PDB file of C-alpha atoms and ligand atoms in Angstrom:
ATOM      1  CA  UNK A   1     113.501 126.248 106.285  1.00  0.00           C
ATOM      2  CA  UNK A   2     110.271 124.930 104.786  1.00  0.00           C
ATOM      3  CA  UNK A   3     107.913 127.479 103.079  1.00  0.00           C
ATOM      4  CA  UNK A   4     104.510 127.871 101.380  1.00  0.00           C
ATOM      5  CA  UNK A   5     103.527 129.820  98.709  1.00  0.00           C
ATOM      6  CA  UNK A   6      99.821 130.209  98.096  1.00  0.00           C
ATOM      7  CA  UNK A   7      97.749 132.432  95.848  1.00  0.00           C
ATOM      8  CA  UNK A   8      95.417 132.396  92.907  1.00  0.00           C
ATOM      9  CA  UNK A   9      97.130 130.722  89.439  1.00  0.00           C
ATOM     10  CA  UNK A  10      99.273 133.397  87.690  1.00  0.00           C
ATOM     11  CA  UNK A  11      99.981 135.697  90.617  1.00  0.00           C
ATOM     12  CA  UNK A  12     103.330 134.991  89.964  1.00  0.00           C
ATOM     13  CA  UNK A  13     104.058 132.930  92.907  1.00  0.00           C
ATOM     14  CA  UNK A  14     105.909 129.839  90.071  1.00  0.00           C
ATOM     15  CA  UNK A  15     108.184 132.848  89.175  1.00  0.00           C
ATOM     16  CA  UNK A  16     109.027 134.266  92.429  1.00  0.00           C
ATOM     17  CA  UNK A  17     109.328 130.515  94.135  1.00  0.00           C
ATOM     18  CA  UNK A  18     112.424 129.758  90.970  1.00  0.00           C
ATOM     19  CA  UNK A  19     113.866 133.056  92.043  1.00  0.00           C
ATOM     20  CA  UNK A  20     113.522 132.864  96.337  1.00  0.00           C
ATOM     21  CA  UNK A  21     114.539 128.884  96.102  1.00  0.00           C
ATOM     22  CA  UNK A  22     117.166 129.465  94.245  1.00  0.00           C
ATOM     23  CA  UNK A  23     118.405 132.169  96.419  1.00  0.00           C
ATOM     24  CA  UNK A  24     117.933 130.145  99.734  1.00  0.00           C
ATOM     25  CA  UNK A  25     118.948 127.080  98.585  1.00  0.00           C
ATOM     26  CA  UNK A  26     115.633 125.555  98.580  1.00  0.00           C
ATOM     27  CA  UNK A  27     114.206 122.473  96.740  1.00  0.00           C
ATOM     28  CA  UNK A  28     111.582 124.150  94.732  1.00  0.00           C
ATOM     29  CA  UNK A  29     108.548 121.961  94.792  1.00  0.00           C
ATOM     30  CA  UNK A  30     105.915 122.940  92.549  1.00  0.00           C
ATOM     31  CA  UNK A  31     103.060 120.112  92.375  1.00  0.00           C
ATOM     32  CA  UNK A  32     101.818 121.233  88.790  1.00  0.00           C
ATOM     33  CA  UNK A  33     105.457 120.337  87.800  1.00  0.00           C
ATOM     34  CA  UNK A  34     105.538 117.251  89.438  1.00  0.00           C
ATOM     35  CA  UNK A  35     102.197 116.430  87.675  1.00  0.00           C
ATOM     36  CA  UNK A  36     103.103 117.570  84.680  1.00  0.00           C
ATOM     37  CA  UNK A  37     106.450 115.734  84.504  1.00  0.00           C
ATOM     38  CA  UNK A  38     104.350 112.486  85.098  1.00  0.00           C
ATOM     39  CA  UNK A  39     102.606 112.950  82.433  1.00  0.00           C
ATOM     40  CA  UNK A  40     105.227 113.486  80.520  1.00  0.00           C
ATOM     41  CA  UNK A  41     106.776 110.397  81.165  1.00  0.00           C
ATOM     42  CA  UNK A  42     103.698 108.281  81.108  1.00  0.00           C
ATOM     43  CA  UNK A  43     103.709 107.304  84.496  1.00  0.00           C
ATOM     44  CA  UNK A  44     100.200 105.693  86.438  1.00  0.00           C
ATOM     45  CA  UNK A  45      99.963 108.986  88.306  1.00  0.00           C
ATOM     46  CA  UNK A  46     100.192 110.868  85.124  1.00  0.00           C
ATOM     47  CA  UNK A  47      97.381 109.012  83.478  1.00  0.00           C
ATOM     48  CA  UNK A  48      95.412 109.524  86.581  1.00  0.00           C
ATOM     49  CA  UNK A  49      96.106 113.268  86.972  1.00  0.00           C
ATOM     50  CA  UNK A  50      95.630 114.393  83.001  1.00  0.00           C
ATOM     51  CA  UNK A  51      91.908 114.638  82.775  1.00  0.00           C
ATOM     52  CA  UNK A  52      91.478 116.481  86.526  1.00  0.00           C
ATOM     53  CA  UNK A  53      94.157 119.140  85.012  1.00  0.00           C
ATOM     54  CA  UNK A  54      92.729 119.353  81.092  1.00  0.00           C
ATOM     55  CA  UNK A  55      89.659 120.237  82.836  1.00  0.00           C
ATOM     56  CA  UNK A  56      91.116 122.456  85.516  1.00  0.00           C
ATOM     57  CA  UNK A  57      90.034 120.477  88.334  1.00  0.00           C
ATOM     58  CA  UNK A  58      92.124 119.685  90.896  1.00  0.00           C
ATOM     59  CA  UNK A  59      93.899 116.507  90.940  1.00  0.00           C
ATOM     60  CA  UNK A  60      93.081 114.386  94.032  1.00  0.00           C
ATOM     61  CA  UNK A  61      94.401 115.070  97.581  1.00  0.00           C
ATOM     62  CA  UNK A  62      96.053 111.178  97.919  1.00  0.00           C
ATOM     63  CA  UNK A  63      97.986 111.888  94.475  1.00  0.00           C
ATOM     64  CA  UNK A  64      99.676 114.979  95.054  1.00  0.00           C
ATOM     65  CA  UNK A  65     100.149 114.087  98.665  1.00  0.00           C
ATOM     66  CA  UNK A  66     102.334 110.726  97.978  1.00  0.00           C
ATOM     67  CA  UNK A  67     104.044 112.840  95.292  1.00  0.00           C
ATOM     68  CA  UNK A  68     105.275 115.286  97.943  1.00  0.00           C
ATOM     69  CA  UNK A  69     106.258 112.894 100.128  1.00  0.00           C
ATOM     70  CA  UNK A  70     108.221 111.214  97.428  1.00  0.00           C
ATOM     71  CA  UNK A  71     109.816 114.569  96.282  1.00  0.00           C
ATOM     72  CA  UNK A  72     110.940 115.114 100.133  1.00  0.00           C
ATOM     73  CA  UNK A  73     113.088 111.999 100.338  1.00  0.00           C
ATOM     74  CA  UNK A  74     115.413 113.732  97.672  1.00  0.00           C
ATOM     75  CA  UNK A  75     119.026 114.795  98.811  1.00  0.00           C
ATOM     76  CA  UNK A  76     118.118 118.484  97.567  1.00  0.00           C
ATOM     77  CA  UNK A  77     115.444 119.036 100.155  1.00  0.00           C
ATOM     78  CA  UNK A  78     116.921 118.054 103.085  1.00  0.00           C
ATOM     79  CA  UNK A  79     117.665 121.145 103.914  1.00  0.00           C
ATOM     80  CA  UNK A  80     114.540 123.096 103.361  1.00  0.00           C
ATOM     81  CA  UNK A  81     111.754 122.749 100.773  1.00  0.00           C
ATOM     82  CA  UNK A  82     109.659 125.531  99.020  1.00  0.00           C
ATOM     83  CA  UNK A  83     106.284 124.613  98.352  1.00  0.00           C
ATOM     84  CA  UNK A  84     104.556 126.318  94.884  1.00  0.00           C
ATOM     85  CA  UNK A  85     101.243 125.359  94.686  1.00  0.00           C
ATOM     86  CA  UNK A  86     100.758 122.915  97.070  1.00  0.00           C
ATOM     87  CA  UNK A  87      98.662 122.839  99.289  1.00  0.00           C
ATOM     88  CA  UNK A  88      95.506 123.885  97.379  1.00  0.00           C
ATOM     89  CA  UNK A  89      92.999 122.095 100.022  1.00  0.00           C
ATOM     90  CA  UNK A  90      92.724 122.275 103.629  1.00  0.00           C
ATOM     91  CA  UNK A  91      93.329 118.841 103.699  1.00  0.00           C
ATOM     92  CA  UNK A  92      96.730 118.809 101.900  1.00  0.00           C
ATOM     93  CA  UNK A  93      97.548 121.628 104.460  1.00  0.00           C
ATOM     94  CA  UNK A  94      97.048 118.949 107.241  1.00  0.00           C
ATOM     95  CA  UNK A  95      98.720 116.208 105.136  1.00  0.00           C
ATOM     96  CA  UNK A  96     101.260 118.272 104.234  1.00  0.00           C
ATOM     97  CA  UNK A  97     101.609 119.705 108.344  1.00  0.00           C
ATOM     98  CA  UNK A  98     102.076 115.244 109.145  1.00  0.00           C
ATOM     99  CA  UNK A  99     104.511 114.992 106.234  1.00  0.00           C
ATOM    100  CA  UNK A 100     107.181 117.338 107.735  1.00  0.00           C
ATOM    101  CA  UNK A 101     106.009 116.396 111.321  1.00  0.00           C
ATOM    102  CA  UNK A 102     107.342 112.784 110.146  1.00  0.00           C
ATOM    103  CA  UNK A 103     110.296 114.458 109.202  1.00  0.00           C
ATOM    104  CA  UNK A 104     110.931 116.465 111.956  1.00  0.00           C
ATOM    105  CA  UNK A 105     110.147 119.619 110.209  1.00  0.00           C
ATOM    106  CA  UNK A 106     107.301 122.390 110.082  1.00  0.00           C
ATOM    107  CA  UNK A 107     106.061 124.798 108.155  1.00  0.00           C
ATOM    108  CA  UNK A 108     108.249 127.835 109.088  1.00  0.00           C
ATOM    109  CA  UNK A 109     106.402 130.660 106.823  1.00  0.00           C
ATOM    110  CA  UNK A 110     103.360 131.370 104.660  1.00  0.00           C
ATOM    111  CA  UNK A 111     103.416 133.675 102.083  1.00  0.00           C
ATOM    112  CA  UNK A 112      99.993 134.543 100.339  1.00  0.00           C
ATOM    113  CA  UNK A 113     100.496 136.130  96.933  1.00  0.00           C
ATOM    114  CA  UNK A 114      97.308 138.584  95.807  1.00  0.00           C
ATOM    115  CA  UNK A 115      96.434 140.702  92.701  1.00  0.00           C
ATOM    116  CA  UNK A 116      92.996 142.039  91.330  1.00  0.00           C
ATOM    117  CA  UNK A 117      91.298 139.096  88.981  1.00  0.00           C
ATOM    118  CA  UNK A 118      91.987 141.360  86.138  1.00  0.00           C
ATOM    119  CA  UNK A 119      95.557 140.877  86.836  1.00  0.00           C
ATOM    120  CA  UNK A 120      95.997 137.576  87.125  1.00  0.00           C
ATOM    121  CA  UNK A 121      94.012 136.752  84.194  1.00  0.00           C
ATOM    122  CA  UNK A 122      96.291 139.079  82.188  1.00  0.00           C
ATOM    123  CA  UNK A 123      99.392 137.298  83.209  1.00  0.00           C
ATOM    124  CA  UNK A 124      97.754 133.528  82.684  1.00  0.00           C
ATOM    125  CA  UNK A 125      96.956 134.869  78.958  1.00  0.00           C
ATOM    126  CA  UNK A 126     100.210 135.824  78.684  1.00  0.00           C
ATOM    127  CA  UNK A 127     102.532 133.204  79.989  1.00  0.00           C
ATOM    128  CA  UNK A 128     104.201 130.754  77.889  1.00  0.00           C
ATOM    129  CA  UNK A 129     106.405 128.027  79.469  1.00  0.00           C
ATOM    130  CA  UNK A 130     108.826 125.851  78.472  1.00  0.00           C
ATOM    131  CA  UNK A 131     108.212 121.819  78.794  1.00  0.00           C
ATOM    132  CA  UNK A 132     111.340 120.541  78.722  1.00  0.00           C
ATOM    133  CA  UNK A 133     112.528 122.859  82.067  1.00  0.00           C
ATOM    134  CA  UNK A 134     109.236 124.580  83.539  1.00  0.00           C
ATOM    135  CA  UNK A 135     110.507 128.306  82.922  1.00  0.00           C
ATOM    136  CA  UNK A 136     107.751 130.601  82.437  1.00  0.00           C
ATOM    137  CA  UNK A 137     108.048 133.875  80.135  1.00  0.00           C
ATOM    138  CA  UNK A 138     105.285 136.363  79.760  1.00  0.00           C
ATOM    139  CA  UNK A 139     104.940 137.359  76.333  1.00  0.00           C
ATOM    140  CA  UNK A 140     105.006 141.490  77.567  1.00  0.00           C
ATOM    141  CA  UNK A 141     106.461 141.690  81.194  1.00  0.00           C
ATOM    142  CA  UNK A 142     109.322 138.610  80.765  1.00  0.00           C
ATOM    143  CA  UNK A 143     109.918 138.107  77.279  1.00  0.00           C
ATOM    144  CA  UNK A 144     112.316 135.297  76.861  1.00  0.00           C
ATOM    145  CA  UNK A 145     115.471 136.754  74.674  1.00  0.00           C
ATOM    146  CA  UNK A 146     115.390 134.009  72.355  1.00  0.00           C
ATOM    147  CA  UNK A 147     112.626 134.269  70.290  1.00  0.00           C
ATOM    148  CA  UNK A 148     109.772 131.778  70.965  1.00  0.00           C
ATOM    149  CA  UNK A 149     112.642 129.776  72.851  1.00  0.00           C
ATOM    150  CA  UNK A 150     113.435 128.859  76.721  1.00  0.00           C
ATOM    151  CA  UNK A 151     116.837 131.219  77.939  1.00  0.00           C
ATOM    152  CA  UNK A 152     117.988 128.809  80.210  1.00  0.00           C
ATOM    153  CA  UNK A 153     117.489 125.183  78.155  1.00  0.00           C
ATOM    154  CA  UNK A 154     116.355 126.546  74.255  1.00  0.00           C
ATOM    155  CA  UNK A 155     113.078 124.521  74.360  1.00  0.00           C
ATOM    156  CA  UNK A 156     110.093 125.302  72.540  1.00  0.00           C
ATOM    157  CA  UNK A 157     107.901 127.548  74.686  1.00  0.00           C
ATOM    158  CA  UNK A 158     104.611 126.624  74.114  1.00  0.00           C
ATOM    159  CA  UNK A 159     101.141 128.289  76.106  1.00  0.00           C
ATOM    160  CA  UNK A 160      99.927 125.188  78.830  1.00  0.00           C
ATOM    161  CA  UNK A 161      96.963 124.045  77.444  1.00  0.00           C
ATOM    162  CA  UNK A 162      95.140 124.447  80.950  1.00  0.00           C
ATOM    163  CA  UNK A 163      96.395 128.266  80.567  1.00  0.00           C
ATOM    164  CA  UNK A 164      93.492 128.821  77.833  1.00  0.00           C
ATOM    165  CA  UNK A 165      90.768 131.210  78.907  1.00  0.00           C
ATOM    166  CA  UNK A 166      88.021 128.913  79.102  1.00  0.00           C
ATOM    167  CA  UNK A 167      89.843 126.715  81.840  1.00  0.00           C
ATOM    168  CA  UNK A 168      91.501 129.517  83.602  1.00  0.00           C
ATOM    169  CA  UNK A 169      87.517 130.731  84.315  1.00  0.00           C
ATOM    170  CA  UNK A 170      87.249 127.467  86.245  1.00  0.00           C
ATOM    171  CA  UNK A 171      90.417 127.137  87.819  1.00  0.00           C
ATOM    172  CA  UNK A 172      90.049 130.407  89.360  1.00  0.00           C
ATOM    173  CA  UNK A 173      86.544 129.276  90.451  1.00  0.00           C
ATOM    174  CA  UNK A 174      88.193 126.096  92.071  1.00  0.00           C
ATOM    175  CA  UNK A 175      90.766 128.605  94.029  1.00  0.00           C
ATOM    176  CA  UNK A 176      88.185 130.592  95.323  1.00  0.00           C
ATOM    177  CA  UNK A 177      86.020 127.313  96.273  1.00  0.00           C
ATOM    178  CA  UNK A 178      88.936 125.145  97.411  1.00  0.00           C
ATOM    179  CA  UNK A 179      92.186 126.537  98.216  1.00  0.00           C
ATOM    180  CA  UNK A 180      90.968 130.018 100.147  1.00  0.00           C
ATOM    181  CA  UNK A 181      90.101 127.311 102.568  1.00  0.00           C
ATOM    182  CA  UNK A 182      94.038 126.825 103.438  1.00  0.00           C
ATOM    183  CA  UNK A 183      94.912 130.893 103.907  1.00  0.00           C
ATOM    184  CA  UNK A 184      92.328 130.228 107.085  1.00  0.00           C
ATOM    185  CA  UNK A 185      94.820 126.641 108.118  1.00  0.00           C
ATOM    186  CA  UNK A 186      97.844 128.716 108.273  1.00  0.00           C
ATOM    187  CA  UNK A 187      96.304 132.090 109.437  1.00  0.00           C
ATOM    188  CA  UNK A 188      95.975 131.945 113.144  1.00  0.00           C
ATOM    189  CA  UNK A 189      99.656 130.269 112.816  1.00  0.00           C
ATOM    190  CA  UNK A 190     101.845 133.385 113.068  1.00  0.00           C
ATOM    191  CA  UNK A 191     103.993 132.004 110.339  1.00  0.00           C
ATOM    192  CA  UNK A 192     101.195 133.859 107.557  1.00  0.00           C
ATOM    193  CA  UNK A 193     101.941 137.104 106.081  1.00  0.00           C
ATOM    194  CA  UNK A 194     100.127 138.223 103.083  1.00  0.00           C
ATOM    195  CA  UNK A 195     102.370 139.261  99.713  1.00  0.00           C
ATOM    196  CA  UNK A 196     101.097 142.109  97.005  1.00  0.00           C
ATOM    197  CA  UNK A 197     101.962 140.660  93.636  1.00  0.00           C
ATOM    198  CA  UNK A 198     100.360 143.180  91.880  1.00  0.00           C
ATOM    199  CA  UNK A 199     103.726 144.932  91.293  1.00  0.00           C
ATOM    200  CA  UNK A 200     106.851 144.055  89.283  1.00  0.00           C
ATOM    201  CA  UNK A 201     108.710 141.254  89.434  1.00  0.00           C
ATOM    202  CA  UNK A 202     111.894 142.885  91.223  1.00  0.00           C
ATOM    203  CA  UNK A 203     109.682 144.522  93.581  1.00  0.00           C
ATOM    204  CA  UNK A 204     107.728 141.536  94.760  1.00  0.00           C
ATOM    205  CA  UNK A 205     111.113 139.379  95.319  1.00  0.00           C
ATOM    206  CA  UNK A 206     112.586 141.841  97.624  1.00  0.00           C
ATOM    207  CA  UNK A 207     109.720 142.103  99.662  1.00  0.00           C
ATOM    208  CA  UNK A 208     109.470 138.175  99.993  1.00  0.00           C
ATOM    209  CA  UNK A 209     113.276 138.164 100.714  1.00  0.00           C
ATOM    210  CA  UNK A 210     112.846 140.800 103.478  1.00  0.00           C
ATOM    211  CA  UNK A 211     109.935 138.871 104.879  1.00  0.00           C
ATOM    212  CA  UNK A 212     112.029 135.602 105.184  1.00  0.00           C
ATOM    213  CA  UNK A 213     115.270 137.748 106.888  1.00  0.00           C
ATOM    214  CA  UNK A 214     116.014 135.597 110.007  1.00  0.00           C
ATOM    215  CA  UNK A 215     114.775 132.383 109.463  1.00  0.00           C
ATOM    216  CA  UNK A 216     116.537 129.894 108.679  1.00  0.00           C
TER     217      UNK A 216
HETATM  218  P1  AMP B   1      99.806 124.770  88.545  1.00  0.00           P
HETATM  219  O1  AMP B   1     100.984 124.448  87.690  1.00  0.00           O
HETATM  220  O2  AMP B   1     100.161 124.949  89.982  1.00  0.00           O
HETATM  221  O3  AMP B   1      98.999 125.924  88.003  1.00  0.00           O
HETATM  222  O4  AMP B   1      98.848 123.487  88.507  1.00  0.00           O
HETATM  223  C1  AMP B   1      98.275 123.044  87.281  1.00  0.00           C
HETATM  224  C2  AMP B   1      97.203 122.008  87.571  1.00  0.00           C
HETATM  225  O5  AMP B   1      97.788 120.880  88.238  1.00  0.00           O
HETATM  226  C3  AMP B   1      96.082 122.447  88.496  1.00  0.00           C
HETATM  227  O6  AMP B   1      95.046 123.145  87.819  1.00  0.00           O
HETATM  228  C4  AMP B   1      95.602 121.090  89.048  1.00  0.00           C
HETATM  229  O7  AMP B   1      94.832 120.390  88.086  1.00  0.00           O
HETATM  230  C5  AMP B   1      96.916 120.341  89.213  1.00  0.00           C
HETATM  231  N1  AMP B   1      97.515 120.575  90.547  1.00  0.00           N
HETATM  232  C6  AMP B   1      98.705 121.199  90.820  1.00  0.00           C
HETATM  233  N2  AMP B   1      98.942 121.231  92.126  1.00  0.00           N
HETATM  234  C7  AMP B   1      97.885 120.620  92.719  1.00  0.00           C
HETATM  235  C8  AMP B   1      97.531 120.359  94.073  1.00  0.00           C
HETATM  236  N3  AMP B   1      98.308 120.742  95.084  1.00  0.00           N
HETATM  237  N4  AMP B   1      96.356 119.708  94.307  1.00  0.00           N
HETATM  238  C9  AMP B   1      95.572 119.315  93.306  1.00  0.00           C
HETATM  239  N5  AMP B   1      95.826 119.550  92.012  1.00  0.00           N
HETATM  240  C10 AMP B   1      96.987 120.191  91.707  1.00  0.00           C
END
């Protein structure tokens, strides 16, 4: 089973993909991860991708595009990938649509995460991640139980720089320029249902797991 998750940044979809991949037995593919991890190690595509994300532009299509495909040759997704993040242009949606084509594989549902600006905003302010695994907290709705430390790996959980309100302005600017776009690629599909994040966490997860009943 391959699946999309799409939405504005800090609906919630990076929590509820860790959560629904893990229950499926999904590779988990999150393209800010990837990005972030080659930064991290210092790779070319790192180097190339830092200023687009500082700024809270989007990196370009190409970059993330040859990272998926990369990230699909792993043993893990062979049998079904869950895509967080990615695609955020209509053109990653058809690059993405060739990449599993290649592979013998399609896009089997789209779930499109929504909450009021206010919302989402709230929750951006108030995540803090971890760098070492990607596990996000939220400082009020998922406190971590180890003060100021990751549950699952005890790393340092630190607030992305790109999560600061003056970038958040624009990177919700570039979702409503860029990656709406995509919601319209997948819509006429019949694989696209529409998700209300504005709810809590538990809530949200059963309704994406009672979505997905039957596929497989
Ligand atoms: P995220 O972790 O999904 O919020 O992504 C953080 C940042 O990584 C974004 O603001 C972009 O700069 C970059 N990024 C992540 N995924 C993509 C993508 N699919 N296309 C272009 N840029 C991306």
């Amino acid at each position: 089973m391959n699946l999309v998750f799409l939405g504005p940044p800090g609906v919630g979809k990076g929590t509820q993909a860790a959560t629904v991949a893990a229950a499926l037995n999904l590779a988990h593919i999150s393209t800010g991860d990837l990005l972030r991890a080659a930064i991290a190690a210092g790779t070319k595509t790192g180097l190339e991708a830092r200023a687009s994300m500082d700024a809270g532009r989007l990196v370009p299509d190409e970059v993330v595009n040859r990272l998926v495909r990369e990230r699909l040759q792993e043993k893990d997704a062979a049998g079904g990938a869950l895509f967080d993040g990615y695609p955020r242009t209509p053109a990653q949606a058809q690059a993405l649509d060739g990449i599993l084509r290649d592979l013998g594989r399609r896009v089997d549902r789209v779930l499109d995460f929504q909450a009021p600006d206010a919302v989402v905003v709230e929750r951006i302010g108030g995540r803090r991640t971890c760098p070492r695994c990607s596990a996000a907290y939220h400082v009020t709705w998922a406190p971590s139980r180890r003060d100021g430390e990751c549950e699952k790996c005890g790393g340092k959980l630190e607030q992305r720089s790109d999560d600061r309100p003056e970038t958040v302005k624009h990177r919700l600017e570039v979702y409503r320029r860029d990656t709406r776009g995509v919601s319209e690629h997948y819509r006429s599909s019949g694989t696209y249902v529409m998700i209300a994040a504005d709810r809590e966490i538990a809530a949200v997860t059963a309704d994406v797991l009672e979505q997905l009943k039957g596929l497989k």
